[in-house]
CSV table of C-alpha atoms in Angstrom, one decimal:
chain,number,residue,atom,x,y,z
A,1,MET,CA,-32.8,45.4,17.3
A,2,LYS,CA,-33.7,47.7,14.3
A,3,ILE,CA,-29.9,47.5,13.3
A,4,LEU,CA,-30.1,43.7,13.4
A,5,TRP,CA,-33.3,43.6,11.4
A,6,GLU,CA,-31.9,46.1,8.8
A,7,SER,CA,-28.6,44.2,8.6
A,8,MET,CA,-30.3,40.8,7.9
A,9,PRO,CA,-31.0,40.9,4.1
A,10,TYR,CA,-27.3,41.8,3.4
A,11,LEU,CA,-26.1,39.1,5.8
A,12,LEU,CA,-28.3,36.5,4.5
A,13,ARG,CA,-26.8,37.0,1.0
A,14,GLY,CA,-23.4,36.5,2.5
A,15,MET,CA,-24.6,33.4,4.3
A,16,TRP,CA,-25.5,31.8,0.7
A,17,ILE,CA,-22.0,32.5,-0.2
A,18,THR,CA,-20.7,30.8,3.1
A,19,ILE,CA,-23.1,27.9,2.1
A,20,LYS,CA,-21.9,27.5,-1.3
A,21,LEU,CA,-18.2,27.9,-0.2
A,22,ALA,CA,-18.7,25.1,2.5
A,23,VAL,CA,-20.7,22.8,0.2
A,24,VAL,CA,-18.3,23.2,-2.9
A,25,SER,CA,-15.3,22.7,-0.5
A,26,GLU,CA,-16.8,19.6,1.2
A,27,VAL,CA,-17.3,17.7,-2.2
A,28,CYS,CA,-13.6,18.5,-3.3
A,29,ILE,CA,-12.5,17.6,0.3
A,30,LEU,CA,-14.0,14.3,0.4
A,31,ILE,CA,-12.7,13.3,-3.0
A,32,LEU,CA,-9.1,14.5,-2.2
A,33,GLY,CA,-9.3,13.2,1.4
A,34,LEU,CA,-10.3,9.9,0.2
A,35,LEU,CA,-7.6,9.6,-2.4
A,36,LEU,CA,-5.1,10.9,0.2
A,37,SER,CA,-6.0,8.2,2.6
A,38,LEU,CA,-5.6,5.5,-0.1
A,39,VAL,CA,-2.0,6.8,-0.9
A,40,ARG,CA,-1.3,6.9,2.8
A,41,ILE,CA,-2.0,3.2,3.2
A,42,SER,CA,-0.5,2.2,-0.2
A,43,ARG,CA,1.9,-0.7,-0.3
A,44,VAL,CA,4.4,1.7,-2.1
A,45,ARG,CA,6.8,3.0,0.8
A,46,VAL,CA,7.4,6.3,-1.1
A,47,PHE,CA,3.7,7.2,-1.7
A,48,ARG,CA,3.0,6.3,1.9
A,49,PHE,CA,5.8,8.6,2.9
A,50,LEU,CA,4.7,11.6,0.7
A,51,ALA,CA,1.0,11.4,1.8
A,52,ALA,CA,2.4,11.3,5.4
A,53,VAL,CA,4.4,14.4,4.7
A,54,TYR,CA,1.5,16.4,3.1
A,55,ILE,CA,-0.8,15.5,6.0
A,56,ASP,CA,1.6,16.4,8.6
A,57,VAL,CA,2.8,19.7,7.2
A,58,ILE,CA,-0.9,20.8,6.4
A,59,ARG,CA,-2.1,20.1,9.8
A,60,GLY,CA,0.8,21.8,11.3
A,61,ILE,CA,0.2,25.1,9.6
A,62,PRO,CA,-2.7,27.5,10.6
A,63,LEU,CA,-5.5,27.5,8.1
A,64,ILE,CA,-5.6,31.3,7.9
A,65,LEU,CA,-2.0,31.3,6.9
A,66,GLN,CA,-2.8,28.8,4.2
A,67,ILE,CA,-5.5,30.8,2.7
A,68,VAL,CA,-3.3,33.9,2.4
A,69,ILE,CA,-0.5,31.9,1.0
A,70,ILE,CA,-2.7,30.3,-1.6
A,71,TYR,CA,-4.4,33.4,-2.8
A,72,PHE,CA,-1.3,35.9,-2.6
A,73,GLY,CA,1.2,33.3,-3.4
A,74,LEU,CA,-0.5,32.0,-6.4
A,75,GLY,CA,-1.2,35.4,-7.5
A,76,HIS,CA,2.5,36.2,-7.3
A,77,LEU,CA,3.2,33.1,-9.5
A,78,GLY,CA,1.0,34.6,-12.0
A,79,LEU,CA,-2.0,32.3,-11.3
A,80,ASN,CA,-4.8,34.7,-10.4
A,81,LEU,CA,-7.5,32.9,-8.8
A,82,ASP,CA,-10.8,34.7,-7.8
A,83,ARG,CA,-11.5,34.9,-4.1
A,84,PHE,CA,-14.1,32.2,-4.2
A,85,THR,CA,-12.0,29.8,-5.9
A,86,ALA,CA,-8.9,30.5,-3.8
A,87,GLY,CA,-11.1,30.0,-0.8
A,88,VAL,CA,-12.2,26.6,-2.0
A,89,LEU,CA,-8.8,25.6,-2.8
A,90,ALA,CA,-7.4,26.7,0.4
A,91,LEU,CA,-10.3,24.9,2.6
A,92,THR,CA,-9.8,21.7,0.4
A,93,VAL,CA,-6.2,21.5,0.8
A,94,CYS,CA,-6.3,21.9,4.4
A,95,TYR,CA,-9.3,19.8,5.3
A,96,ALA,CA,-8.3,16.9,3.1
A,97,ALA,CA,-5.5,16.4,5.3
A,98,TYR,CA,-7.7,15.9,8.3
A,99,GLU,CA,-10.4,14.0,6.5
A,100,ALA,CA,-7.7,11.8,5.0
A,101,GLU,CA,-6.9,10.5,8.6
A,102,ILE,CA,-10.5,10.0,9.4
A,103,PHE,CA,-10.7,7.8,6.3
A,104,ARG,CA,-7.8,6.1,7.0
A,105,SER,CA,-8.9,5.1,10.6
A,106,GLY,CA,-12.1,4.1,9.1
A,107,ILE,CA,-10.4,1.6,6.5
A,108,GLU,CA,-8.0,0.3,9.2
A,109,SER,CA,-11.0,-0.1,11.5
A,110,ILE,CA,-12.4,-2.9,9.1
A,111,ASP,CA,-11.5,-6.4,10.2
A,112,LYS,CA,-8.6,-7.9,8.0
A,113,GLY,CA,-10.7,-10.9,7.2
A,114,GLN,CA,-12.9,-8.7,5.0
A,115,MET,CA,-10.0,-8.1,2.7
A,116,GLU,CA,-8.7,-11.6,3.0
A,117,ALA,CA,-12.0,-13.0,2.0
A,118,ALA,CA,-12.5,-10.6,-1.0
A,119,ARG,CA,-9.0,-11.4,-2.2
A,120,SER,CA,-9.6,-15.2,-1.7
A,121,LEU,CA,-12.4,-14.8,-4.3
A,122,GLY,CA,-10.1,-13.4,-6.8
A,123,MET,CA,-10.8,-9.9,-6.5
A,124,GLY,CA,-7.8,-7.7,-6.9
A,125,TYR,CA,-6.7,-5.0,-4.3
A,126,MET,CA,-8.7,-2.1,-5.8
A,127,LYS,CA,-11.7,-4.2,-6.4
A,128,SER,CA,-11.8,-5.2,-2.9
A,129,MET,CA,-11.3,-1.8,-1.6
A,130,ARG,CA,-14.0,-0.5,-3.9
A,131,TYR,CA,-16.7,-3.2,-3.1
A,132,ILE,CA,-15.8,-4.5,0.3
A,133,ILE,CA,-13.7,-2.2,2.4
A,134,LEU,CA,-14.6,1.4,1.5
A,135,PRO,CA,-18.5,0.9,1.6
A,136,GLN,CA,-18.2,-0.3,5.3
A,137,ALA,CA,-15.5,2.3,6.0
A,138,VAL,CA,-17.4,5.1,4.8
A,139,ARG,CA,-20.4,4.2,6.8
A,140,ARG,CA,-18.3,4.1,9.9
A,141,VAL,CA,-16.9,7.5,9.4
A,142,ILE,CA,-20.1,9.5,8.6
A,143,PRO,CA,-20.3,10.9,12.2
A,144,PRO,CA,-16.7,12.2,12.3
A,145,LEU,CA,-17.1,13.5,8.8
A,146,SER,CA,-20.2,15.3,9.8
A,147,ASN,CA,-18.4,17.0,12.6
A,148,GLU,CA,-15.7,18.0,10.1
A,149,PHE,CA,-18.3,19.7,7.9
A,150,ILE,CA,-19.6,21.6,10.9
A,151,ALA,CA,-16.0,22.8,11.8
A,152,LEU,CA,-15.5,23.7,7.9
A,153,LEU,CA,-18.7,25.6,7.9
A,154,LYS,CA,-17.4,27.8,10.8
A,155,ASP,CA,-13.7,28.0,9.5
A,156,THR,CA,-15.2,29.5,6.1
A,157,ALA,CA,-15.2,32.8,8.1
A,158,LEU,CA,-11.5,32.8,8.0
A,159,VAL,CA,-11.8,33.3,4.1
A,160,SER,CA,-12.7,36.9,4.9
A,161,VAL,CA,-9.0,37.4,5.2
A,162,ILE,CA,-8.9,37.7,1.5
A,163,ALA,CA,-11.9,40.0,1.5
A,164,LEU,CA,-14.5,37.3,0.3
A,165,ALA,CA,-17.9,38.9,0.9
A,166,GLU,CA,-19.2,35.9,2.9
A,167,VAL,CA,-21.2,36.3,6.0
A,168,PHE,CA,-18.5,37.3,8.5
A,169,GLN,CA,-16.9,39.7,6.2
A,170,ARG,CA,-20.2,41.4,5.7
A,171,GLY,CA,-20.8,41.5,9.4
A,172,ARG,CA,-17.7,43.4,9.8
A,173,GLU,CA,-18.2,45.7,7.1
A,174,LEU,CA,-21.7,46.7,8.6
A,175,MET,CA,-20.0,47.0,12.0
A,176,GLY,CA,-17.5,49.6,10.5
A,177,THR,CA,-20.3,51.5,8.6
A,178,LEU,CA,-22.9,51.5,11.2
A,179,ALA,CA,-20.4,51.8,14.1
A,180,SER,CA,-22.3,49.0,15.9
A,181,VAL,CA,-21.5,45.3,16.9
A,182,THR,CA,-25.0,44.5,16.4
A,183,PRO,CA,-24.5,43.1,12.9
A,184,LEU,CA,-22.2,40.4,14.3
A,185,VAL,CA,-24.9,39.3,16.4
A,186,GLY,CA,-26.7,38.8,13.2
A,187,VAL,CA,-23.8,36.9,11.8
A,188,ALA,CA,-23.7,34.6,14.8
A,189,ILE,CA,-27.4,33.8,14.3
A,190,CYS,CA,-26.7,33.2,10.7
A,191,TYR,CA,-24.1,30.5,11.7
A,192,LEU,CA,-26.4,29.0,14.4
A,193,MET,CA,-29.1,28.6,12.0
A,194,LEU,CA,-26.9,26.1,10.0
A,195,THR,CA,-24.8,24.5,13.0
A,196,ILE,CA,-27.6,23.8,15.5
A,197,PRO,CA,-29.8,21.7,12.9
A,198,LEU,CA,-26.5,20.1,11.7
A,199,MET,CA,-25.4,19.1,15.1
A,200,ARG,CA,-28.9,17.7,15.9
A,201,LEU,CA,-28.6,15.6,12.6
A,202,VAL,CA,-25.0,14.3,13.5
A,203,GLN,CA,-26.6,13.3,16.9
A,204,TYR,CA,-29.5,11.4,15.4
A,205,ILE,CA,-27.2,9.4,12.9
A,206,GLU,CA,-24.8,8.5,15.7
A,207,LYS,CA,-27.8,7.2,17.9
A,208,ARG,CA,-29.0,5.1,15.0
A,209,MET,CA,-25.6,3.8,14.2
A,210,ALA,CA,-25.0,2.9,17.8
A,211,ARG,CA,-28.2,0.9,17.6
A,212,GLY,CA,-26.5,-1.0,14.8
A,213,ASP,CA,-28.5,-0.3,11.5
B,1,MET,CA,-0.5,-27.5,-17.7
B,2,LYS,CA,0.4,-30.9,-17.5
B,3,THR,CA,-2.3,-33.5,-17.2
B,4,GLU,CA,-0.6,-35.5,-14.6
B,5,GLU,CA,0.3,-32.7,-12.4
B,6,ALA,CA,-1.0,-32.7,-9.0
B,7,MET,CA,-3.8,-30.3,-8.3
B,8,ILE,CA,-1.7,-28.7,-5.3
B,9,ARG,CA,1.8,-29.3,-4.7
B,10,THR,CA,4.2,-27.6,-2.5
B,11,VAL,CA,8.0,-28.0,-2.7
B,12,ASN,CA,10.3,-27.3,0.5
B,13,LEU,CA,7.6,-24.7,1.5
B,14,VAL,CA,9.0,-22.5,4.2
B,15,LYS,CA,7.3,-19.6,6.1
B,16,LYS,CA,8.9,-17.5,8.7
B,17,PHE,CA,7.2,-14.8,10.6
B,18,GLY,CA,10.2,-12.8,11.7
B,19,HIS,CA,12.6,-15.4,13.1
B,20,HIS,CA,9.8,-17.7,13.9
B,21,GLU,CA,9.8,-20.6,11.3
B,22,VAL,CA,6.1,-21.6,11.2
B,23,LEU,CA,6.5,-24.0,8.2
B,24,ARG,CA,9.8,-25.9,7.9
B,25,GLY,CA,9.9,-27.3,4.3
B,26,ILE,CA,6.7,-28.8,3.7
B,27,ASN,CA,6.3,-31.3,0.6
B,28,PHE,CA,2.8,-31.7,0.2
B,29,GLU,CA,0.4,-32.9,-2.8
B,30,VAL,CA,-3.2,-33.1,-3.5
B,31,GLN,CA,-4.7,-35.1,-6.5
B,32,PRO,CA,-7.9,-34.4,-8.1
B,33,SER,CA,-11.1,-35.3,-6.2
B,34,GLU,CA,-8.9,-36.1,-3.2
B,35,VAL,CA,-10.2,-34.9,0.3
B,36,VAL,CA,-7.1,-34.1,2.5
B,37,VAL,CA,-7.7,-33.6,6.1
B,38,ILE,CA,-4.8,-31.7,8.2
B,39,VAL,CA,-4.9,-32.1,11.8
B,40,GLY,CA,-2.5,-31.0,14.4
B,41,PRO,CA,-2.0,-28.9,17.6
B,42,SER,CA,-2.6,-25.1,17.3
B,43,GLY,CA,0.4,-23.4,16.2
B,44,SER,CA,1.6,-26.3,14.2
B,45,GLY,CA,1.3,-24.4,10.9
B,46,LYS,CA,-1.8,-26.0,9.4
B,47,SER,CA,-3.6,-22.8,8.6
B,48,THR,CA,-0.6,-21.2,7.5
B,49,LEU,CA,-0.1,-24.0,5.0
B,50,LEU,CA,-3.5,-23.5,3.8
B,51,ARG,CA,-3.1,-19.6,3.5
B,52,CYS,CA,0.3,-20.0,1.6
B,53,ILE,CA,-1.5,-22.2,-0.9
B,54,ASN,CA,-3.9,-19.4,-2.1
B,55,GLY,CA,-1.1,-16.7,-1.5
B,56,LEU,CA,-2.7,-15.0,1.6
B,57,GLU,CA,0.6,-15.6,3.0
B,58,HIS,CA,3.8,-15.2,1.0
B,59,ALA,CA,6.2,-18.2,1.1
B,60,THR,CA,9.5,-17.3,2.6
B,61,GLY,CA,11.2,-20.1,0.5
B,62,GLY,CA,10.2,-22.8,-1.5
B,63,HIS,CA,7.4,-23.1,-4.2
B,64,VAL,CA,3.6,-23.6,-4.2
B,65,TYR,CA,2.0,-25.1,-7.4
B,66,VAL,CA,-1.7,-24.7,-8.1
B,67,GLU,CA,-2.6,-26.9,-11.2
B,68,GLY,CA,1.1,-26.6,-12.2
B,69,ILE,CA,1.2,-22.9,-12.0
B,70,ASP,CA,3.8,-21.6,-9.4
B,71,ILE,CA,2.2,-18.9,-7.2
B,72,THR,CA,5.5,-18.0,-5.7
B,73,ASP,CA,6.4,-16.7,-9.1
B,74,HIS,CA,6.0,-12.9,-9.2
B,75,ASP,CA,4.8,-13.1,-12.7
B,76,THR,CA,1.9,-15.2,-11.8
B,77,ASP,CA,-1.5,-13.5,-11.8
B,78,ILE,CA,-2.5,-14.4,-8.2
B,79,ASN,CA,-5.9,-13.2,-8.8
B,80,LEU,CA,-6.6,-15.9,-11.6
B,81,VAL,CA,-5.1,-18.6,-9.6
B,82,ARG,CA,-7.4,-17.7,-6.6
B,83,GLN,CA,-10.4,-18.3,-8.7
B,84,LYS,CA,-9.5,-21.8,-8.9
B,85,LEU,CA,-9.2,-21.9,-4.9
B,86,GLY,CA,-12.3,-21.4,-3.0
B,87,MET,CA,-11.4,-20.6,0.7
B,88,VAL,CA,-13.8,-20.9,3.7
B,89,PHE,CA,-12.6,-19.1,7.0
B,90,GLN,CA,-13.0,-19.9,10.7
B,91,ASN,CA,-14.6,-16.5,11.2
B,92,PHE,CA,-16.9,-16.7,8.0
B,93,ASN,CA,-15.9,-13.3,6.9
B,94,LEU,CA,-18.9,-12.6,5.3
B,95,PHE,CA,-19.6,-9.1,3.9
B,96,PRO,CA,-22.0,-7.4,6.4
B,97,HIS,CA,-23.2,-4.8,4.0
B,98,LEU,CA,-24.4,-7.4,1.6
B,99,THR,CA,-27.2,-9.7,1.6
B,100,ALA,CA,-26.8,-13.5,1.7
B,101,LEU,CA,-27.4,-13.5,-2.1
B,102,GLY,CA,-25.1,-10.5,-2.6
B,103,ASN,CA,-22.3,-12.0,-1.0
B,104,VAL,CA,-22.6,-15.1,-3.3
B,105,THR,CA,-22.9,-13.1,-6.6
B,106,LEU,CA,-20.3,-10.2,-6.0
B,107,ALA,CA,-17.4,-12.1,-7.0
B,108,PRO,CA,-19.0,-13.8,-10.0
B,109,VAL,CA,-20.1,-10.4,-11.3
B,110,LYS,CA,-17.1,-8.2,-10.6
B,111,VAL,CA,-14.2,-10.8,-11.4
B,112,LYS,CA,-15.9,-13.0,-14.0
B,113,ASP,CA,-18.1,-10.3,-15.5
B,114,MET,CA,-21.3,-12.6,-15.0
B,115,LYS,CA,-24.3,-10.8,-15.8
B,116,GLN,CA,-26.3,-10.0,-12.4
B,117,LYS,CA,-29.2,-11.6,-13.5
B,118,ASP,CA,-27.4,-14.9,-14.3
B,119,ALA,CA,-25.3,-14.6,-11.1
B,120,ASP,CA,-28.6,-14.1,-9.1
B,121,ARG,CA,-30.1,-17.4,-10.6
B,122,ARG,CA,-26.9,-19.3,-10.0
B,123,GLY,CA,-26.7,-17.6,-6.4
B,124,ILE,CA,-30.1,-18.9,-5.5
B,125,GLU,CA,-29.3,-22.4,-6.7
B,126,LEU,CA,-26.4,-22.6,-4.6
B,127,LEU,CA,-28.1,-21.1,-1.4
B,128,ASP,CA,-30.7,-23.7,-2.3
B,129,LYS,CA,-28.0,-26.2,-2.1
B,130,VAL,CA,-26.7,-25.2,1.3
B,131,GLY,CA,-30.3,-25.0,2.5
B,132,LEU,CA,-30.7,-21.3,2.8
B,133,LYS,CA,-32.8,-20.3,-0.3
B,134,GLU,CA,-35.2,-18.5,2.0
B,135,LYS,CA,-32.5,-16.5,3.6
B,136,ALA,CA,-31.3,-14.8,0.3
B,137,ASP,CA,-32.2,-11.4,1.1
B,138,SER,CA,-31.1,-11.6,4.7
B,139,TYR,CA,-27.9,-9.7,5.9
B,140,PRO,CA,-25.2,-11.7,7.8
B,141,ALA,CA,-26.1,-10.0,11.0
B,142,HIS,CA,-29.5,-11.7,10.9
B,143,LEU,CA,-28.3,-15.3,10.2
B,144,SER,CA,-26.9,-17.9,12.9
B,145,GLY,CA,-23.1,-18.8,12.8
B,146,GLY,CA,-23.9,-21.9,10.9
B,147,GLN,CA,-26.0,-20.2,8.5
B,148,GLN,CA,-23.3,-17.7,8.0
B,149,GLN,CA,-20.7,-20.4,7.4
B,150,ARG,CA,-23.0,-22.0,4.9
B,151,VAL,CA,-23.5,-19.0,2.9
B,152,ALA,CA,-19.7,-18.7,3.0
B,153,ILE,CA,-19.3,-21.9,1.5
B,154,ALA,CA,-21.9,-21.0,-1.1
B,155,ARG,CA,-20.0,-17.8,-1.8
B,156,ALA,CA,-16.6,-19.7,-2.3
B,157,PHE,CA,-18.3,-22.2,-4.6
B,158,ALA,CA,-20.0,-19.5,-6.7
B,159,MET,CA,-16.7,-19.1,-8.3
B,160,ASP,CA,-16.5,-22.7,-9.7
B,161,PRO,CA,-13.2,-23.4,-7.9
B,162,ASP,CA,-11.3,-26.6,-8.7
B,163,VAL,CA,-10.2,-27.0,-5.0
B,164,MET,CA,-12.0,-25.8,-1.8
B,165,LEU,CA,-9.8,-24.9,1.2
B,166,PHE,CA,-11.6,-25.1,4.7
B,167,ASP,CA,-9.6,-23.3,7.5
B,168,GLU,CA,-11.2,-24.5,10.7
B,169,VAL,CA,-14.6,-23.7,9.6
B,170,THR,CA,-16.5,-25.0,12.5
B,171,SER,CA,-14.3,-24.0,15.4
B,172,ALA,CA,-16.0,-20.6,16.0
B,173,LEU,CA,-19.5,-22.4,16.0
B,174,ASP,CA,-21.7,-23.3,18.9
B,175,PRO,CA,-21.7,-27.0,19.2
B,176,GLU,CA,-25.2,-27.6,17.7
B,177,LEU,CA,-24.5,-25.7,14.5
B,178,VAL,CA,-21.6,-27.8,13.7
B,179,LYS,CA,-23.4,-30.5,12.0
B,180,GLU,CA,-25.3,-28.4,9.5
B,181,VAL,CA,-21.8,-27.1,8.2
B,182,LEU,CA,-20.1,-30.5,8.2
B,183,ASP,CA,-23.4,-31.9,6.3
B,184,THR,CA,-22.8,-29.2,3.6
B,185,MET,CA,-19.2,-30.1,3.4
B,186,LYS,CA,-20.1,-33.8,2.9
B,187,ASP,CA,-22.4,-33.0,0.1
B,188,LEU,CA,-19.3,-31.3,-1.6
B,189,VAL,CA,-17.2,-34.4,-1.0
B,190,ARG,CA,-19.9,-36.7,-2.5
B,191,GLU,CA,-19.8,-34.4,-5.7
B,192,GLY,CA,-16.2,-35.3,-6.0
B,193,MET,CA,-14.7,-31.8,-4.9
B,194,THR,CA,-11.2,-31.7,-4.3
B,195,MET,CA,-10.8,-30.5,-0.6
B,196,ILE,CA,-8.1,-29.5,1.8
B,197,VAL,CA,-9.7,-29.4,5.4
B,198,VAL,CA,-8.1,-28.1,8.3
B,199,THR,CA,-10.1,-29.3,11.3
B,200,HIS,CA,-10.4,-30.7,14.7
B,201,GLU,CA,-13.4,-32.7,13.8
B,202,MET,CA,-12.1,-36.3,13.9
B,203,GLY,CA,-15.4,-37.7,13.0
B,204,PHE,CA,-15.5,-35.7,9.7
B,205,ALA,CA,-12.0,-36.6,9.1
B,206,LYS,CA,-12.3,-40.2,9.5
B,207,GLU,CA,-15.6,-40.5,7.6
B,208,MET,CA,-14.9,-38.3,4.6
B,209,GLY,CA,-10.9,-38.0,4.3
B,210,ASP,CA,-9.1,-40.0,1.7
B,211,ARG,CA,-5.9,-38.9,3.6
B,212,MET,CA,-5.0,-37.4,6.8
B,213,VAL,CA,-1.9,-35.3,7.3
B,214,PHE,CA,-0.6,-34.7,10.8
B,215,MET,CA,1.4,-31.5,11.4
B,216,ASP,CA,3.5,-30.3,14.4
B,217,GLU,CA,5.8,-27.6,14.7
B,218,GLY,CA,5.9,-26.7,11.1
B,219,GLU,CA,6.4,-30.2,9.8
B,220,ILE,CA,4.3,-33.1,8.3
B,221,VAL,CA,5.0,-35.7,10.9
B,222,GLU,CA,2.7,-38.2,9.7
B,223,GLU,CA,0.3,-38.9,6.8
B,224,GLY,CA,-1.9,-42.0,5.6
B,225,LYS,CA,-5.5,-43.2,5.7
B,226,PRO,CA,-7.4,-41.3,8.4
B,227,VAL,CA,-8.2,-44.7,10.1
B,228,ASP,CA,-4.6,-45.7,10.2
B,229,VAL,CA,-3.2,-42.5,11.4
B,230,PHE,CA,-6.0,-42.2,13.9
B,231,THR,CA,-5.9,-45.7,15.4
B,232,ASN,CA,-2.5,-46.7,14.8
B,233,PRO,CA,-0.2,-43.8,14.6
B,234,ARG,CA,3.5,-44.5,14.1
B,235,SER,CA,4.9,-41.2,15.6
B,236,PRO,CA,5.0,-40.6,19.3
B,237,ARG,CA,4.0,-37.0,18.6
B,238,THR,CA,0.9,-38.2,16.7
B,239,ARG,CA,0.2,-40.6,19.3
B,240,GLU,CA,0.4,-37.8,22.0
B,241,PHE,CA,-1.9,-35.4,20.1
B,242,PHE,CA,-4.7,-38.1,19.6
B,243,SER,CA,-4.5,-39.3,23.2
B,244,LYS,CA,-5.1,-35.8,24.4
B,245,ILE,CA,-8.0,-35.3,22.1
B,246,LEU,CA,-9.6,-38.6,23.0
B,247,SER,CA,-9.1,-37.7,26.9
B,248,HIS,CA,-10.6,-34.4,26.3
B,249,ASN,CA,-13.8,-35.8,24.4
């Protein structure tokens, strides 16, 4: 108990890095994921194909491997990213592929009469997407995207593989120096403090949306 | 644009879905201020004809001219042409995330760069015209089918179209809501609006139509004054269609 108590300040500073990592990544993921989904449903066959290849390749490789490849691989090519940036980049590259598919399913779930009505009013494809399709699609995918965010938050632990001092990495360090597993209990508590409220929030949103508002 | 040009003209218009030929060389014209009613059994191609006129379906062959502009030409800016064509759909297709007023003002603001304030003022006027001024701030989900369809008419009309296209706009409505929508359409006819109306409402067709076109199996079988086509059809196919409708009513 004493070890746990004494580990917490160090771990909490790591948790702050974890939060920053997750939030910064999520912003990049949402932007890249949305763009990717639009390319994925583009009317230009080559674009559609390239996006599909990207999505399949990325989803077919373990995230931990992508993190290592991006950090050390780019380093080899002379592009030395700091660990945080490399972490954000790897998480973005990976999660954008998953979230692109979520955005796509959301867009495709909108009745095609919506696009027809928008086009018949003289709005171009991009304007119709922006003002009619996306506002409805985004609302619809908020619950699955929130679940993805929770998964992302936990997956930030994988960035410890490049020794970024986020909460899990710090827990492992303490485990070594104190010769005790207790700090890892502290790490678990840190994650739960974030994930449990988030899971509740998602449930609340889902319930509200099921009620239809 | 030539002044004598018909408002809408199709020349040998062909539309195929796969191997199925839905329109088999349609030659069709609509003059300014004319109200043309298209009737026919389901699957006869009447909705497809309407959708080819505003480019929601691409013609497989032939030409479609809107005020002299060939919309089957790849260089034609279809978005500009569509501003001249207001379309009202069977399933309303209102934008559920916008209020009634938002539905009516979006296109004028985003397409015609109208100021939101001006668009709102005009939007309220149009909603008033269809009898829904007090519903301006309601979302589509809180409107009846008839009210939604009237908002949809106001929305199409807000772009100041030269022609209004109605695609079975009362078919999805409960019977008691049909009249309010037809009344709104009659107001438009009285204002001299050019209209193409695909419908099963024979009462409306006879009363308001300048011309009735009967389609079957992708062809125009017969056309003429609604009363003539209706009471004295020349073609056996037309006769069969109307006798079925009458026995049904």
